[in-house]
XYZ file of C-alpha atoms in Angstrom:
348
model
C 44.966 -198.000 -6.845
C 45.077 -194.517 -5.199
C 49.239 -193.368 -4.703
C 50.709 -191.395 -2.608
C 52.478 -188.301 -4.945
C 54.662 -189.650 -7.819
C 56.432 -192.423 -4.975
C 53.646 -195.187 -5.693
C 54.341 -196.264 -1.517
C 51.416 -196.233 0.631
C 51.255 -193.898 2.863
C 53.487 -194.243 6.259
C 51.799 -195.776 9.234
C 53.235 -193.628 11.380
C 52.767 -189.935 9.040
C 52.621 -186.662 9.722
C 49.201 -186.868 9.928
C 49.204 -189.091 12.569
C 51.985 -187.577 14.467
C 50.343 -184.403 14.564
C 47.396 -186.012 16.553
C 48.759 -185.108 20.174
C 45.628 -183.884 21.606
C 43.792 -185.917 24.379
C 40.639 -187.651 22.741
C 38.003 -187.925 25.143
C 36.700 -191.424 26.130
C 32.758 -190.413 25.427
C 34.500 -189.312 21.934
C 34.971 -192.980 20.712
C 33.675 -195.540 19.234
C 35.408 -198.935 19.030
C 34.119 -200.786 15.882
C 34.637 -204.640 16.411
C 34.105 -206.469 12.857
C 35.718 -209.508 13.672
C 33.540 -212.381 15.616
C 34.047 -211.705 19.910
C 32.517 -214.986 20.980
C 31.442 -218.501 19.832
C 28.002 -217.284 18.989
C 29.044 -214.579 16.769
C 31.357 -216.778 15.075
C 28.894 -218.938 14.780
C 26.641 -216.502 12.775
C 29.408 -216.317 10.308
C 29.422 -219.870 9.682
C 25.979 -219.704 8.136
C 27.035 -216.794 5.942
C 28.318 -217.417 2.059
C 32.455 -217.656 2.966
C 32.812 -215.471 0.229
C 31.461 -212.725 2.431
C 33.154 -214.107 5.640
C 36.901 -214.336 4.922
C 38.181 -214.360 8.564
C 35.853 -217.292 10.065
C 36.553 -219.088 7.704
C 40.412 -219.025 7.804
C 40.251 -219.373 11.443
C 38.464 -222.610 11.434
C 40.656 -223.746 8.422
C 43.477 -223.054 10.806
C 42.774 -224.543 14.219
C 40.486 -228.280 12.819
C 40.752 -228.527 8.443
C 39.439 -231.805 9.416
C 36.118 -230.394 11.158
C 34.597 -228.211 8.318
C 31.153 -229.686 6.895
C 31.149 -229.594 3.002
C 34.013 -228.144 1.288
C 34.199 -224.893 2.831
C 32.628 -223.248 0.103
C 28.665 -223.638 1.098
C 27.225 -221.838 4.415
C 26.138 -224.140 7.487
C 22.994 -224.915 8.695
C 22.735 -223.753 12.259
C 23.285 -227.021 13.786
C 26.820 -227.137 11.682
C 27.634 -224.101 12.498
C 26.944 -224.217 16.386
C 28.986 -227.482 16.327
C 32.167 -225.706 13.892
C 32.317 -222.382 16.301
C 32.325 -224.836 19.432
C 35.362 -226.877 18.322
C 37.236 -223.675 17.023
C 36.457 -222.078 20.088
C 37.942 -224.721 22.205
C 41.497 -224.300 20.628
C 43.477 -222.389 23.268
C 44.533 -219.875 21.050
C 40.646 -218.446 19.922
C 39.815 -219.349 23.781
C 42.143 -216.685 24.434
C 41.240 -213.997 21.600
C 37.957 -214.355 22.836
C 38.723 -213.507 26.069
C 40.853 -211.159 25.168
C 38.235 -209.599 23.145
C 35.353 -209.716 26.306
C 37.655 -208.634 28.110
C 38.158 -205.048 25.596
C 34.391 -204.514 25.290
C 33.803 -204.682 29.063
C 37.042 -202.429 29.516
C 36.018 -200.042 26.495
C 31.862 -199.941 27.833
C 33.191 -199.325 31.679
C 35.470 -196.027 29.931
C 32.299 -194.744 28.604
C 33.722 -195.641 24.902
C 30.960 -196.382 22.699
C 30.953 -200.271 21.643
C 29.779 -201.547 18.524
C 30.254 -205.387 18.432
C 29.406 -208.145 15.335
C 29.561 -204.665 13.681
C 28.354 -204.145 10.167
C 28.609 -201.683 7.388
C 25.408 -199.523 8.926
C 27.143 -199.439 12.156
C 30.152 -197.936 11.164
C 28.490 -195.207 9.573
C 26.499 -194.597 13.045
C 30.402 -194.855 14.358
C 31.461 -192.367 12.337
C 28.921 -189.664 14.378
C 32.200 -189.785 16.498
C 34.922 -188.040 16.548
C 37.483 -190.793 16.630
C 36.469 -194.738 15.334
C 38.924 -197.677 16.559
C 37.795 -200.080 13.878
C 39.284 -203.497 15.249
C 38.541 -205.927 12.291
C 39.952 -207.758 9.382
C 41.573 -206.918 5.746
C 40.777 -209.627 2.994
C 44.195 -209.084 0.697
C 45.345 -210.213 -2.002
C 45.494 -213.859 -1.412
C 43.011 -215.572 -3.478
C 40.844 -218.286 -1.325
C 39.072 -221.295 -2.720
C 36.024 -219.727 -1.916
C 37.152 -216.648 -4.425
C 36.171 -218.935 -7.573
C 32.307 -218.979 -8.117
C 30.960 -222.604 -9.022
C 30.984 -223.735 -12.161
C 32.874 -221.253 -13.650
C 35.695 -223.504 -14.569
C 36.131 -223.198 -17.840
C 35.957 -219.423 -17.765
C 38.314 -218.708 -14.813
C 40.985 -221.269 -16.858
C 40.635 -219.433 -19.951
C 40.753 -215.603 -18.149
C 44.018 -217.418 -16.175
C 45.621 -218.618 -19.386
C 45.001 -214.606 -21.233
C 46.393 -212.986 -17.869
C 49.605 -215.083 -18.049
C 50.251 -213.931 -20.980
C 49.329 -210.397 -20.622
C 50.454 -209.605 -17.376
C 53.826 -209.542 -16.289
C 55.927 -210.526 -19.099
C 58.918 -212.152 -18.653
C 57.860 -215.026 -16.313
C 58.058 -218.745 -17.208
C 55.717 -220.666 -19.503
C 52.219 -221.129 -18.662
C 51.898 -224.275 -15.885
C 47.822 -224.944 -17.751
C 46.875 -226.060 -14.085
C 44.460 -228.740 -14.011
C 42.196 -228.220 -10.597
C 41.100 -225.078 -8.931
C 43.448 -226.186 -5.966
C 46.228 -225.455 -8.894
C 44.481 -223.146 -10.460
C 44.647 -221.010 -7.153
C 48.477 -221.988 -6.209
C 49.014 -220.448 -10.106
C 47.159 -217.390 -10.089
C 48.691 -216.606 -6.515
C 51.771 -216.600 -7.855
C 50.883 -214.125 -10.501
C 49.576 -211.835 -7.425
C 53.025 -212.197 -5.676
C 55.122 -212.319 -8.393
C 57.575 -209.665 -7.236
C 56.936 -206.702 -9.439
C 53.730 -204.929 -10.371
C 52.012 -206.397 -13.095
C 50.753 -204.327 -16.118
C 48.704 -204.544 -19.491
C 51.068 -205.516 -22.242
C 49.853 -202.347 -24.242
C 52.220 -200.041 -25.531
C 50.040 -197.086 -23.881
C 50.495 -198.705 -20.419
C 53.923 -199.556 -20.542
C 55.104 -196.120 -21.616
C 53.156 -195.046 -18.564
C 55.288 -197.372 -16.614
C 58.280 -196.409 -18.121
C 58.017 -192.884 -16.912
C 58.161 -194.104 -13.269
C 61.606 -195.805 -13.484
C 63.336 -196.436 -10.553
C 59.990 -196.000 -8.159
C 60.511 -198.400 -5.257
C 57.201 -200.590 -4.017
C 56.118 -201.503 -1.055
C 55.866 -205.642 -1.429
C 52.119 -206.064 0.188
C 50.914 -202.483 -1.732
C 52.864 -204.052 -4.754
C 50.775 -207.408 -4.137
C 47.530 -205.505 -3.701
C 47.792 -203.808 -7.152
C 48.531 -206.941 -8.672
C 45.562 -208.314 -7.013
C 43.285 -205.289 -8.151
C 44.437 -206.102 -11.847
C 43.758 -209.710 -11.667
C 40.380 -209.231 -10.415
C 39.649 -206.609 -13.509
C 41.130 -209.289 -16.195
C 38.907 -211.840 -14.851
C 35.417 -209.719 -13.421
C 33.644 -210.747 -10.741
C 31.406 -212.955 -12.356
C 33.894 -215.308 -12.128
C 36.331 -214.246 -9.504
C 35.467 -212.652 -6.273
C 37.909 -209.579 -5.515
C 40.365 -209.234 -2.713
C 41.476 -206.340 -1.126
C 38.070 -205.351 1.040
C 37.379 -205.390 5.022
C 35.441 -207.247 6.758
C 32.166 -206.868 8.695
C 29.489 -208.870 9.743
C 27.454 -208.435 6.765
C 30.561 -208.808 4.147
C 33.311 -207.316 2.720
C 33.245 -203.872 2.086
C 35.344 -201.872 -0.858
C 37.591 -199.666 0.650
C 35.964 -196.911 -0.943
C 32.354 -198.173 0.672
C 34.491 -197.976 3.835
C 35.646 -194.680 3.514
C 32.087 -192.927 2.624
C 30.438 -194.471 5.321
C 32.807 -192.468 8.020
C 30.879 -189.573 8.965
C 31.841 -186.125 8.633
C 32.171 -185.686 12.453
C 35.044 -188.215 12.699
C 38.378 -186.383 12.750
C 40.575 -189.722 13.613
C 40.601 -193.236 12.621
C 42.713 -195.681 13.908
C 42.852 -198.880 11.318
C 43.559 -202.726 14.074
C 43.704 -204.830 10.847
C 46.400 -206.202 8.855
C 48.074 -204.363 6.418
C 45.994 -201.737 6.338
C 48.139 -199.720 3.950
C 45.930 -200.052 1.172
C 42.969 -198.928 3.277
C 45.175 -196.207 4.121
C 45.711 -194.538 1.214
C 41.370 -194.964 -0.263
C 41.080 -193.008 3.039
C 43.596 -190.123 2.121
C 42.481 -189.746 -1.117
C 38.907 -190.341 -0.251
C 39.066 -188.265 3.068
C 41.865 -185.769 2.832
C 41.199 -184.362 6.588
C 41.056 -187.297 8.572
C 43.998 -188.604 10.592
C 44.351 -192.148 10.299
C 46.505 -194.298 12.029
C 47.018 -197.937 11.158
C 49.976 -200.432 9.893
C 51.787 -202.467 7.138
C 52.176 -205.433 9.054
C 50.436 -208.341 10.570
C 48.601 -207.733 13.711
C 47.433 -210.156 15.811
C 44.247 -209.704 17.559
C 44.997 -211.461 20.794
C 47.729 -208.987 21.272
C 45.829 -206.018 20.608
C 42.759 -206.534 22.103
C 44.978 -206.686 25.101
C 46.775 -203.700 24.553
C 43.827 -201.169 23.503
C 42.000 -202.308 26.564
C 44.955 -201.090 28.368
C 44.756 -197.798 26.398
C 41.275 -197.648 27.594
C 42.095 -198.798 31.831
C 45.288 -196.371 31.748
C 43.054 -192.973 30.722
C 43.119 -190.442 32.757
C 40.135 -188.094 33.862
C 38.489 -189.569 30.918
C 40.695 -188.990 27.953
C 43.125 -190.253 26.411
C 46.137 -189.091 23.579
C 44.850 -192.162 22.040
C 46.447 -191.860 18.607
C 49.578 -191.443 19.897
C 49.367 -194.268 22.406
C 48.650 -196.528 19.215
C 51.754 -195.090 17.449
C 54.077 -195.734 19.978
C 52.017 -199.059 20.790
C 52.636 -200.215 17.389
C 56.391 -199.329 16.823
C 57.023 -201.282 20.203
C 55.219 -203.974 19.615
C 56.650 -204.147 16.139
C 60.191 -204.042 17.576
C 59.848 -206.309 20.726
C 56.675 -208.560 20.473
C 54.926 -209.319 17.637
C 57.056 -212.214 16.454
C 57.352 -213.943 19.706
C 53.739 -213.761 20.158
C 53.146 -215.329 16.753
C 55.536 -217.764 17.194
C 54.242 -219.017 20.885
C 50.394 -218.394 20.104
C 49.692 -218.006 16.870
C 48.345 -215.245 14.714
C 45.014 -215.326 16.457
């Protein structure tokens, strides 16, 4: 994974690079990239798509009615499924009220004169990144391996890859558990992924490269995402399906994919998905000149959809010192909202 220096953290969320962006942006300057599904119909749409390829859909329906999935959440819906799935998410009040939340940000963003690009896919952001600053309002796939991460019938490959990355990775843990189903299969190799410390090749090359950096301290997500990086090597992705990509409406994209697809106009990015740290640092290694602006936490949508539209109603003559309103909109809502929001509403 790209570093930052010789400190291994991911960049700050709040760098200098940010911080230096005081200048007003001008509305007609932007272009607000919406990856994530805005209404029943789009979400919809994802529900016929291979849930490989459509990590946040998915998650959401798994969250708000398990019960109501067709299949085992592994096999794309026929239309008629999926109509019927995005209708009974939809009526939970807390995606009725993203999705309005989210109309309510496109009709705020097209009435500023801010470029909108909506269900938004891989060939869109690059026709974003024409722009001088992209808002790209989506979601990270991390390091937490799904169900729908293990290609069929790969059993007795993915248990024999698990049982030679136990022992290769991370030495010092406990015995091997020799899990039984893929549902324990996935609760073992998880815990490899967050098993507190970065794991490493047992060579003797790698570990004296390891041993050099003594004393480095790791971020816990970045620290989860490398582990999740070398998992997905020891296994390939004939087998496994990686983590650590963002999501559009035509799949996950590599972060590097991401990063070449930004135009050489764009001077700003600001990142509205979840720990976008590791996002963060493919784009400063991958684009050295562009400001970027994003966070190590959780966001949750609701509450930012609702905030950048205020961004957007609370410009001025038609700009805005829109990276520095998200700075400042992120520390505060860090400090004095996020939690209780979670807590009363959920993470959607």
């Amino acid at each position: 994974m790209p570093t930052d220096g010789q400190t291994k953290r991911p960049r700050d969320a709040f760098g200098s690079r940010a911080m230096a962006a005081t200048a007003q942006v001008p509305l007609a300057d932007i272009a607000l990239v919406i990856g994530i599904p805005a209404s029943p119909a789009e979400l919809a749409g994802r529900f016929t798509k291979d849930p490989a390829d459509q990590d946040y859909a998915w998650r959401l329906a798994e969250t708000v009615c398990p019960n109501s999935i067709p299949g085992d959440g592994t096999r794309p819906l026929s239309a008629s499924e999926a109509v019927t799935l995005a209708a009974q998410v939809a009526s939970a009040p807390n995606v009725g009220t993203l999705f309005s939340e989210l109309s309510r940000l496109v009709d705020t963003a097209t009435a500023a004169k801010v470029t909108v690009f909506r269900d938004a896919d891989l060939s869109d952001l690059a026709r974003a990144g024409q722009f001088n600053h992209v808002c790209l309002f989506t979601h990270w796939k991390g390091h937490w391996i799904t169900q729908a991460d293990f290609k069929r019938g790969a059993w007795a490959a993915l248990a024999c890859a698990a049982r030679h990355a136990w022992a290769g990775f991370a030495p010092g843990l406990p015995g091997y558990p020799d899990p039984q189903s893929l549902q324990d299969l996935r609760k073992t190799l998880n815990s490899l992924v967050e098993a507190g410390c970065a794991m490493f090749p047992s060579s003797e090359e790698e570990r004296a490269l390891e041993d050099q950096n003594l004393g480095i301290s790791y971020d816990a997500d970045f620290m989860a995402a490398m582990n999740r990086e070398f998992l997905d090597d020891a296994f390939g992705s004939d087998i496994l399906r990686p983590g650590n990509r963002l999501e559009l409406s035509d799949g996950l994209a590599r972060p590097d994919h991401i990063a070449a697809a930004i135009g050489d106009a764009t001077q700003s990015v600001s990142l509205m998905a979840c720990h976008s740290n590791v996002l963060q640092q493919v784009l400063a290694t991958e684009r050295p000149n562009l400001r970027v602006v994003g966070t190590t936490m959780e966001l949750t949508p609701t509450v930012w959809a609702a905030f950048v539209a205020h961004v957007f109603e609370s410009a001025r003559d038609g700009r805005t010192p829109f990276l520095m309103d998200l700075v400042h909109g992120i520390r505060d809502l860090s400090q004095r909202g996020q939690k209780a929001v979670r807590a009363s509403k959920g993470s959607w």
